[in-house]
Coordinates of C-alpha atoms in Angstrom, one line a residue:
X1 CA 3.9 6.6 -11.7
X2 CA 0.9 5.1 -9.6
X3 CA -2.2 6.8 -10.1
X4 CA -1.7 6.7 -6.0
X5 CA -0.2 10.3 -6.4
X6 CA -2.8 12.7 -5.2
X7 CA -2.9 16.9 -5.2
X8 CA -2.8 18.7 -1.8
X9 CA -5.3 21.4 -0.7
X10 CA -3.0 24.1 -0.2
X11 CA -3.8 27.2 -2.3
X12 CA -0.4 28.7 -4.2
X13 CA 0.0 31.1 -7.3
X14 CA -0.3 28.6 -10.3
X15 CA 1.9 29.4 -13.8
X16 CA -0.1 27.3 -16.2
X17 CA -2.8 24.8 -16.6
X18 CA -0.7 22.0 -15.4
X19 CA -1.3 23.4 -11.8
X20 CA 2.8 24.2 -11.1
X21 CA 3.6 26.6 -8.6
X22 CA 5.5 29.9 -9.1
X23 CA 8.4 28.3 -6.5
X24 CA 7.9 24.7 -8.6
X25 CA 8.5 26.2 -12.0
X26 CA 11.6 28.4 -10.2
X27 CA 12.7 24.9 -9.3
X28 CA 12.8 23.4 -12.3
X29 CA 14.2 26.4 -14.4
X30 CA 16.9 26.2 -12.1
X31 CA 17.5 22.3 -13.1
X32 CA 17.3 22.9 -16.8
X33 CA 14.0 22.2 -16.7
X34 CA 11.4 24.4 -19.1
X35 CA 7.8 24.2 -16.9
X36 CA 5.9 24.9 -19.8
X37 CA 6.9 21.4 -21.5
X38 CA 5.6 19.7 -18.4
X39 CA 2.7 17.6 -18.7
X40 CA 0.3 17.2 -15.0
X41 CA -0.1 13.2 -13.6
X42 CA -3.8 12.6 -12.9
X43 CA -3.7 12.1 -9.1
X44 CA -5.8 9.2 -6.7
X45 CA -5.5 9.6 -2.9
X46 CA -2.6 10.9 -1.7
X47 CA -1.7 14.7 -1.0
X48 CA 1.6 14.6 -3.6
X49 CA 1.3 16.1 -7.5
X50 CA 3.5 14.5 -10.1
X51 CA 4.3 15.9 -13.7
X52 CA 6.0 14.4 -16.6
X53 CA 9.5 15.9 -18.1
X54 CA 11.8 15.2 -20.7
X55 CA 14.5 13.0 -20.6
X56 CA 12.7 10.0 -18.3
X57 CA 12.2 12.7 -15.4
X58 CA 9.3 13.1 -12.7
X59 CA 8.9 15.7 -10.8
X60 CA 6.9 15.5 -7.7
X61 CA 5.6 18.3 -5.4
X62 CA 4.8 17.6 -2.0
X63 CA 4.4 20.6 0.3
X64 CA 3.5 20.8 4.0
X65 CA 2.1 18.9 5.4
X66 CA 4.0 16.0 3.4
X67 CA 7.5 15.4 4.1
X68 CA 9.6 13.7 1.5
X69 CA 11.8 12.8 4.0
X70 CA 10.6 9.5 4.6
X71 CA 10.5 9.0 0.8
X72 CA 13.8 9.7 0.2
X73 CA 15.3 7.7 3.6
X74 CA 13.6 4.5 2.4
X75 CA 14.4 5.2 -1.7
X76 CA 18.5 5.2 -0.3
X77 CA 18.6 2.5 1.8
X78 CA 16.6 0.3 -0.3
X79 CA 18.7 1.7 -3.4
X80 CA 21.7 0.5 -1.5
X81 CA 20.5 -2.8 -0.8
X82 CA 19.9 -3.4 -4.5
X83 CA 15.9 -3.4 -4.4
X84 CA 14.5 -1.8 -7.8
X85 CA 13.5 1.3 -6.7
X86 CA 13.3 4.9 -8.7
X87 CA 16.9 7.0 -9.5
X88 CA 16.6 10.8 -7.0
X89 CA 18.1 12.9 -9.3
X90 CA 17.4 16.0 -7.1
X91 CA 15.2 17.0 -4.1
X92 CA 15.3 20.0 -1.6
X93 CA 13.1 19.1 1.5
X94 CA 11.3 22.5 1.5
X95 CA 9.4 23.2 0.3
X96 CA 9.0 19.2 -0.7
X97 CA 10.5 19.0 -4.1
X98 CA 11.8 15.8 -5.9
X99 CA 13.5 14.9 -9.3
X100 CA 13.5 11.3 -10.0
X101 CA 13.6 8.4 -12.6
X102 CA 10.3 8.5 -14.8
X103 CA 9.1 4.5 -14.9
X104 CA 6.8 4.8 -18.0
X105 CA 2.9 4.3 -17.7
X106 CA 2.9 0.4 -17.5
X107 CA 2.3 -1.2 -14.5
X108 CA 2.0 -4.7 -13.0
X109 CA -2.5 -3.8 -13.5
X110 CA -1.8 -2.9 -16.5
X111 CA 0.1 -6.4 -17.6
X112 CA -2.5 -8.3 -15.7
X113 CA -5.6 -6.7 -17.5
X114 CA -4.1 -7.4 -20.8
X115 CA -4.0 -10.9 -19.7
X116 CA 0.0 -11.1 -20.3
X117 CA 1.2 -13.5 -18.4
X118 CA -0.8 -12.9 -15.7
X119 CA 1.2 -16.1 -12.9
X120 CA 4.5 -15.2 -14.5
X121 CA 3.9 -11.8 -13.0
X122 CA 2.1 -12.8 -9.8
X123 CA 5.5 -14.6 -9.5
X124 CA 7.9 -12.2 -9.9
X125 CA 5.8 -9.8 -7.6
X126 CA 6.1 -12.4 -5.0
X127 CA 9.8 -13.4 -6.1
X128 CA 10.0 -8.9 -5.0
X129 CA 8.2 -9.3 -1.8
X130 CA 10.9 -11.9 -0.6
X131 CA 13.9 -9.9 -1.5
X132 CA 12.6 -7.3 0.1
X133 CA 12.2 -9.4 2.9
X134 CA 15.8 -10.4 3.0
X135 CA 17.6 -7.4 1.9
X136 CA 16.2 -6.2 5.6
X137 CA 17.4 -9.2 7.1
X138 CA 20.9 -8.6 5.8
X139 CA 20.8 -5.1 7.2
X140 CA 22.0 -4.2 10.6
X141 CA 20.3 -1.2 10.5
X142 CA 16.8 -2.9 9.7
X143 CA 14.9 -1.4 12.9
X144 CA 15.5 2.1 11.5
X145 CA 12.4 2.1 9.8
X146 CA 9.7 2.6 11.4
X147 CA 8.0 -0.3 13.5
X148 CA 4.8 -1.1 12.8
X149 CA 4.1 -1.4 16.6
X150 CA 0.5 -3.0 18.3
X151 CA -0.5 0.7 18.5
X152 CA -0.2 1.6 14.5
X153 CA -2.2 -1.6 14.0
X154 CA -4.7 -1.4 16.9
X155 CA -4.9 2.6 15.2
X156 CA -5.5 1.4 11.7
X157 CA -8.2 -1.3 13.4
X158 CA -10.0 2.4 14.9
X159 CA -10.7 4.0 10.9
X160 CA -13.1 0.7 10.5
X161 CA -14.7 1.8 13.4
X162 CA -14.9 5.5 13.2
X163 CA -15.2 5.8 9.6
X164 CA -17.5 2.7 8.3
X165 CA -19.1 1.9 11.1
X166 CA -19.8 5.5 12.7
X167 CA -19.5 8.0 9.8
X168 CA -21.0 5.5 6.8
X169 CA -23.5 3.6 8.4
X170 CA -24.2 5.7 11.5
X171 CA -23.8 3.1 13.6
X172 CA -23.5 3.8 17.4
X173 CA -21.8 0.9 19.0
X174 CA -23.9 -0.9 22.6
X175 CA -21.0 -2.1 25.1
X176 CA -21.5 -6.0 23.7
X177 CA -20.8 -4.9 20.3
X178 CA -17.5 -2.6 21.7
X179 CA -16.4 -5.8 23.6
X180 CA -16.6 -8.1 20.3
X181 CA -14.9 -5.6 18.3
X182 CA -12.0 -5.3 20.4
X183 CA -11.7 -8.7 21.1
X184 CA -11.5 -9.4 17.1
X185 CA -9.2 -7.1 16.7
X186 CA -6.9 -8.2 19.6
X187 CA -6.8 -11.0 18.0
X188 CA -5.8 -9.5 14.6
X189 CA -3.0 -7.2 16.3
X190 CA -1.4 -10.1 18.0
X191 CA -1.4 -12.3 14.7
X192 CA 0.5 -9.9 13.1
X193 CA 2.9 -8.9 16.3
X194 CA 4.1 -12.8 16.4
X195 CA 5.3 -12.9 13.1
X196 CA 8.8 -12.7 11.7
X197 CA 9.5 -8.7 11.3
X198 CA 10.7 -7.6 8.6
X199 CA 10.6 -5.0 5.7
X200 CA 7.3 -4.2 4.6
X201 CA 6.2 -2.0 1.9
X202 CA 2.7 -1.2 3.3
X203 CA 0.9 -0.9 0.2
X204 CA 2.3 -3.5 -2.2
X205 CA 0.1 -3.7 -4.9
X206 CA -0.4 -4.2 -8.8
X207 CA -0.5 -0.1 -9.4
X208 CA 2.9 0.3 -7.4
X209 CA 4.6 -2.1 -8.7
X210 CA 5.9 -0.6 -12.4
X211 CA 7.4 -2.4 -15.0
X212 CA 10.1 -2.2 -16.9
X213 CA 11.2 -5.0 -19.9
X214 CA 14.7 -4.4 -20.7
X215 CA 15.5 -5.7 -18.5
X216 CA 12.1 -7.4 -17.2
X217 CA 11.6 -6.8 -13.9
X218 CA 9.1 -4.9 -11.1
X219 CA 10.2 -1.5 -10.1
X220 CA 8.2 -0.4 -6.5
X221 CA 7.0 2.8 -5.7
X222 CA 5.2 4.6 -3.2
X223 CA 7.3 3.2 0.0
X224 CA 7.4 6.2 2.2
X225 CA 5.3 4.2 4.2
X226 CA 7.6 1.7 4.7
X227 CA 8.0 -0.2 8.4
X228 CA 9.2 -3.0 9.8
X229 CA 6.7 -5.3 10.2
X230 CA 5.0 -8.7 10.0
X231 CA 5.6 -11.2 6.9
X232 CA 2.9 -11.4 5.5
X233 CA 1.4 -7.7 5.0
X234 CA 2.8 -7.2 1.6
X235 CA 1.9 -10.7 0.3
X236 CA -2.1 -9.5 2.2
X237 CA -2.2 -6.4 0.2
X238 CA -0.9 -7.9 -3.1
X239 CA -3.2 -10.9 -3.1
X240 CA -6.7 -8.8 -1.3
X241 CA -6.4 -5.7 -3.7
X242 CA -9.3 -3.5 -5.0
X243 CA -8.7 -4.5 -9.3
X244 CA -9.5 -8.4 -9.1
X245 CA -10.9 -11.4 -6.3
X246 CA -8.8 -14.0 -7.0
X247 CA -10.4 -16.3 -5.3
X248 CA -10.0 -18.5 -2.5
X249 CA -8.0 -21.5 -4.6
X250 CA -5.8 -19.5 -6.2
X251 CA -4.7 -17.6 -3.3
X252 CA -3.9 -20.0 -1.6
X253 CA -2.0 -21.5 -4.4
X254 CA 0.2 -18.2 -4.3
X255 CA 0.4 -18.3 -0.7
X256 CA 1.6 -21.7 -0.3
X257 CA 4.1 -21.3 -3.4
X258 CA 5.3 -18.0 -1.5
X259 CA 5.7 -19.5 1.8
X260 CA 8.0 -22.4 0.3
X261 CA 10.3 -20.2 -1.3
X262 CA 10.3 -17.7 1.5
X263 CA 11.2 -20.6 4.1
X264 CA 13.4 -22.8 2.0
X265 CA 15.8 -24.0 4.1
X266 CA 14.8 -21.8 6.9
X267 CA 13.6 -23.0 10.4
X268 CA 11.2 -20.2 10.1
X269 CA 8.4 -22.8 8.7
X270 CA 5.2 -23.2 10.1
X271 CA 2.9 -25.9 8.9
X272 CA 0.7 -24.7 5.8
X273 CA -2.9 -24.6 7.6
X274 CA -0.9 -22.3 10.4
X275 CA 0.7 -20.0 7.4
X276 CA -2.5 -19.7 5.8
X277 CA -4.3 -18.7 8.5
X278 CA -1.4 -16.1 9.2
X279 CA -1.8 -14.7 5.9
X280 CA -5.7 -14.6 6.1
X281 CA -5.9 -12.5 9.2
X282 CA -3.4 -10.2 8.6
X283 CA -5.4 -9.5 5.1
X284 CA -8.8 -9.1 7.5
X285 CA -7.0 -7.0 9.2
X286 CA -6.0 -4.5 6.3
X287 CA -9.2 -5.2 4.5
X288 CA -10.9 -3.8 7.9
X289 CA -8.6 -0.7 7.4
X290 CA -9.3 -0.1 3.9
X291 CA -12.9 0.0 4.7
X292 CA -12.5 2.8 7.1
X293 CA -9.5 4.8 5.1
X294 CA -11.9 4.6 2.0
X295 CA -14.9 5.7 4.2
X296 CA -12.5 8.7 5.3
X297 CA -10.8 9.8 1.7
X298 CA -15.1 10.3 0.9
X299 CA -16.2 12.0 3.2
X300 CA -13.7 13.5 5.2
X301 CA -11.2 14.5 2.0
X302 CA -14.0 14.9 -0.8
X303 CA -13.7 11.9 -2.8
X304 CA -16.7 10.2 -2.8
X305 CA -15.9 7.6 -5.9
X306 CA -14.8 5.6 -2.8
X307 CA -17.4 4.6 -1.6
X308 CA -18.1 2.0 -4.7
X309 CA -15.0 0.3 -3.9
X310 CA -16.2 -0.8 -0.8
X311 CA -18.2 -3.8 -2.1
X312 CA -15.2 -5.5 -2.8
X313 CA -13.7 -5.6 0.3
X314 CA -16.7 -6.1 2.3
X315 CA -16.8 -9.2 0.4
X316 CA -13.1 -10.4 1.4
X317 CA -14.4 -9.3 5.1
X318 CA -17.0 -11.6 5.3
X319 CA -15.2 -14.3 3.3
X320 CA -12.4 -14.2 5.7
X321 CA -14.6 -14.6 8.4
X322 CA -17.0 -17.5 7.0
X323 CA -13.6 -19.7 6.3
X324 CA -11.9 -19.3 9.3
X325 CA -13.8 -21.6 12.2
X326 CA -12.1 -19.8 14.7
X327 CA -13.4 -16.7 13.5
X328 CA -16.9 -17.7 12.4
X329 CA -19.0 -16.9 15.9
X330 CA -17.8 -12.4 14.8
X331 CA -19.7 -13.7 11.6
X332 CA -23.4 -12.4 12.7
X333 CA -22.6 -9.1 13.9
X334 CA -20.5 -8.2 10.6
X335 CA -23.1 -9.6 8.5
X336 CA -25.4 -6.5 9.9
X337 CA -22.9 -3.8 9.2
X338 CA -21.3 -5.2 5.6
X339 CA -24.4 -6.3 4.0
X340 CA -26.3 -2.8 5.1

């Protein structure tokens, strides 16, 4: 699985090096399951552990405050609408456990640093995106995932502030400098609000997206974040990731190949300079987040390796806003804060 599993902080009696609980090893006695032939996941930045089995099994531990729930509503209906997702094979919502499909150790990063293929792939994750895409469009009950409404945005918008701005840099905001930041990302929020909604993974990138060769294809994980929401956040986070900088040409080479497919035949289409720009601002806007969730995971959560990612999408930030006219006059006030 994605090294996007993380370990929580809550303190509970441990039965072996590999960290299980007494009430996780209980668990998996009761499945069949001998905890001493378990071997730990290394974890990233979420507040779930994972462990290896036999037989092509996870097991993931997710205590409060996590709630599987959301996990395993998205994993059904997606399941159901034919998306490759993982295989539940058990859970029990307290105290959070989950049985499911073991993917192997190869993901898409993993393809695309070997240099395998590397647009076949880019291909088939965007070929994913737009099924995804559909399969909500075919559902009546689409809108019962969460909506990824002007406030979650206009709250993710806040971490850049709070976080990089006031926490990293120390940076105590005048009224001018308030009033430019709001209107930027007013601008941002309502980008993404006039979009098509549809299904969106939220964090669609090479290390959730596992795969399998027999038959080739892209398994996703880590959706419990799922929402519905604008068209072009998964293609953002796929394309404006932490691992490589495509660049500018390419992009926009993906981008314009994704947006035929997606609207083939559709009246949906807008003119390629106006998709572009759609797909540019909605990855400002998550590249603005990251900025502020990394800021948070070092030093509110302990992490501090976080911090040297933040070079890369400081970059994306101020390419963004050097190649979009419209955008260029924010361009001297973020210069100050993302080349501190």
């Amino acid at each position: 699985m994605s090294q996007s599993l993380k370990s929580n902080n809550i303190t509970a009696p441990m039965i072996s090096a590999e960290g299980l609980t007494v009430h996780a090893a209980a668990w998996l006695r009761s499945r069949g399951v001998n905890p001493a032939q378990v071997q730990a996941i290394p974890g990233d930045a979420s507040a779930r552990r994972y462990w290896r089995l036999t037989g092509q099994r996870l097991f993931m531990d997710a205590p409060a405050p996590e709630d599987i729930l959301p996990f395993l509503r998205v994993q059904r209906r997606w399941q159901n609408a034919g998306l490759p997702v993982p295989r539940i094979l058990a859970a029990q919502l307290q105290p959070g456990f989950v049985l499911l499909e073991d993917l192997g150790n190869t993901d898409l990063k993993t393809m695309i640093d070997a240099g395998t293929h590397t647009d076949l792939w880019l291909q088939q994750s965007l070929d994913l995106i737009i099924a995804l895409q559909r399969a909500g469009s075919a559902d009546p009950s689409r809108p019962l995932l969460p909506c990824f409404s002007r406030q979650r945005l206009e709250d993710e918008l806040v971490l850049f502030q709070d976080w990089y701005l006031r926490k990293h840099l120390g940076v105590t905001l005048d009224e001018n400098e308030r009033q430019v930041l709001q209107q930027l990302f007013g601008l941002l929020v309502d980008n993404a609000l006039q979009q098509p909604q549809v299904w969106v993974h939220r964090d669609f990138h090479a290390r959730n997206l596992m795969v399998q060769l027999e038959p080739q294809r892209l398994v996703m994980i880590d959706f419990q974040d799922a929402v519905t929401g604008p068209w072009t956040y998964d293609l953002a986070s796929l394309l404006w990731d932490r691992y490589w900088d495509w660049g500018q040409d390419r992009r926009r080479g993906w981008i314009l190949d994704f947006q035929r497919r997606l609207t083939s035949g559709s009246k949906k289409a807008l003119p390629q300079e106006a998709f572009l720009r759609s797909v540019e601002r909605m990855a400002l806007q998550r590249n603005l987040k990251i900025l502020g969730i990394f800021c948070r995971l070092a030093y509110r959560d302990g992490k501090p390796g976080y911090l040297d990612l933040l070079p890369q999408f400081r970059k994306y930030v101020l390419d963004a806003l050097t190649e979009d006219a419209q955008l260029s006059a924010y361009l001297p006030i973020f210069v100050r804060w993302l080349e501190a």
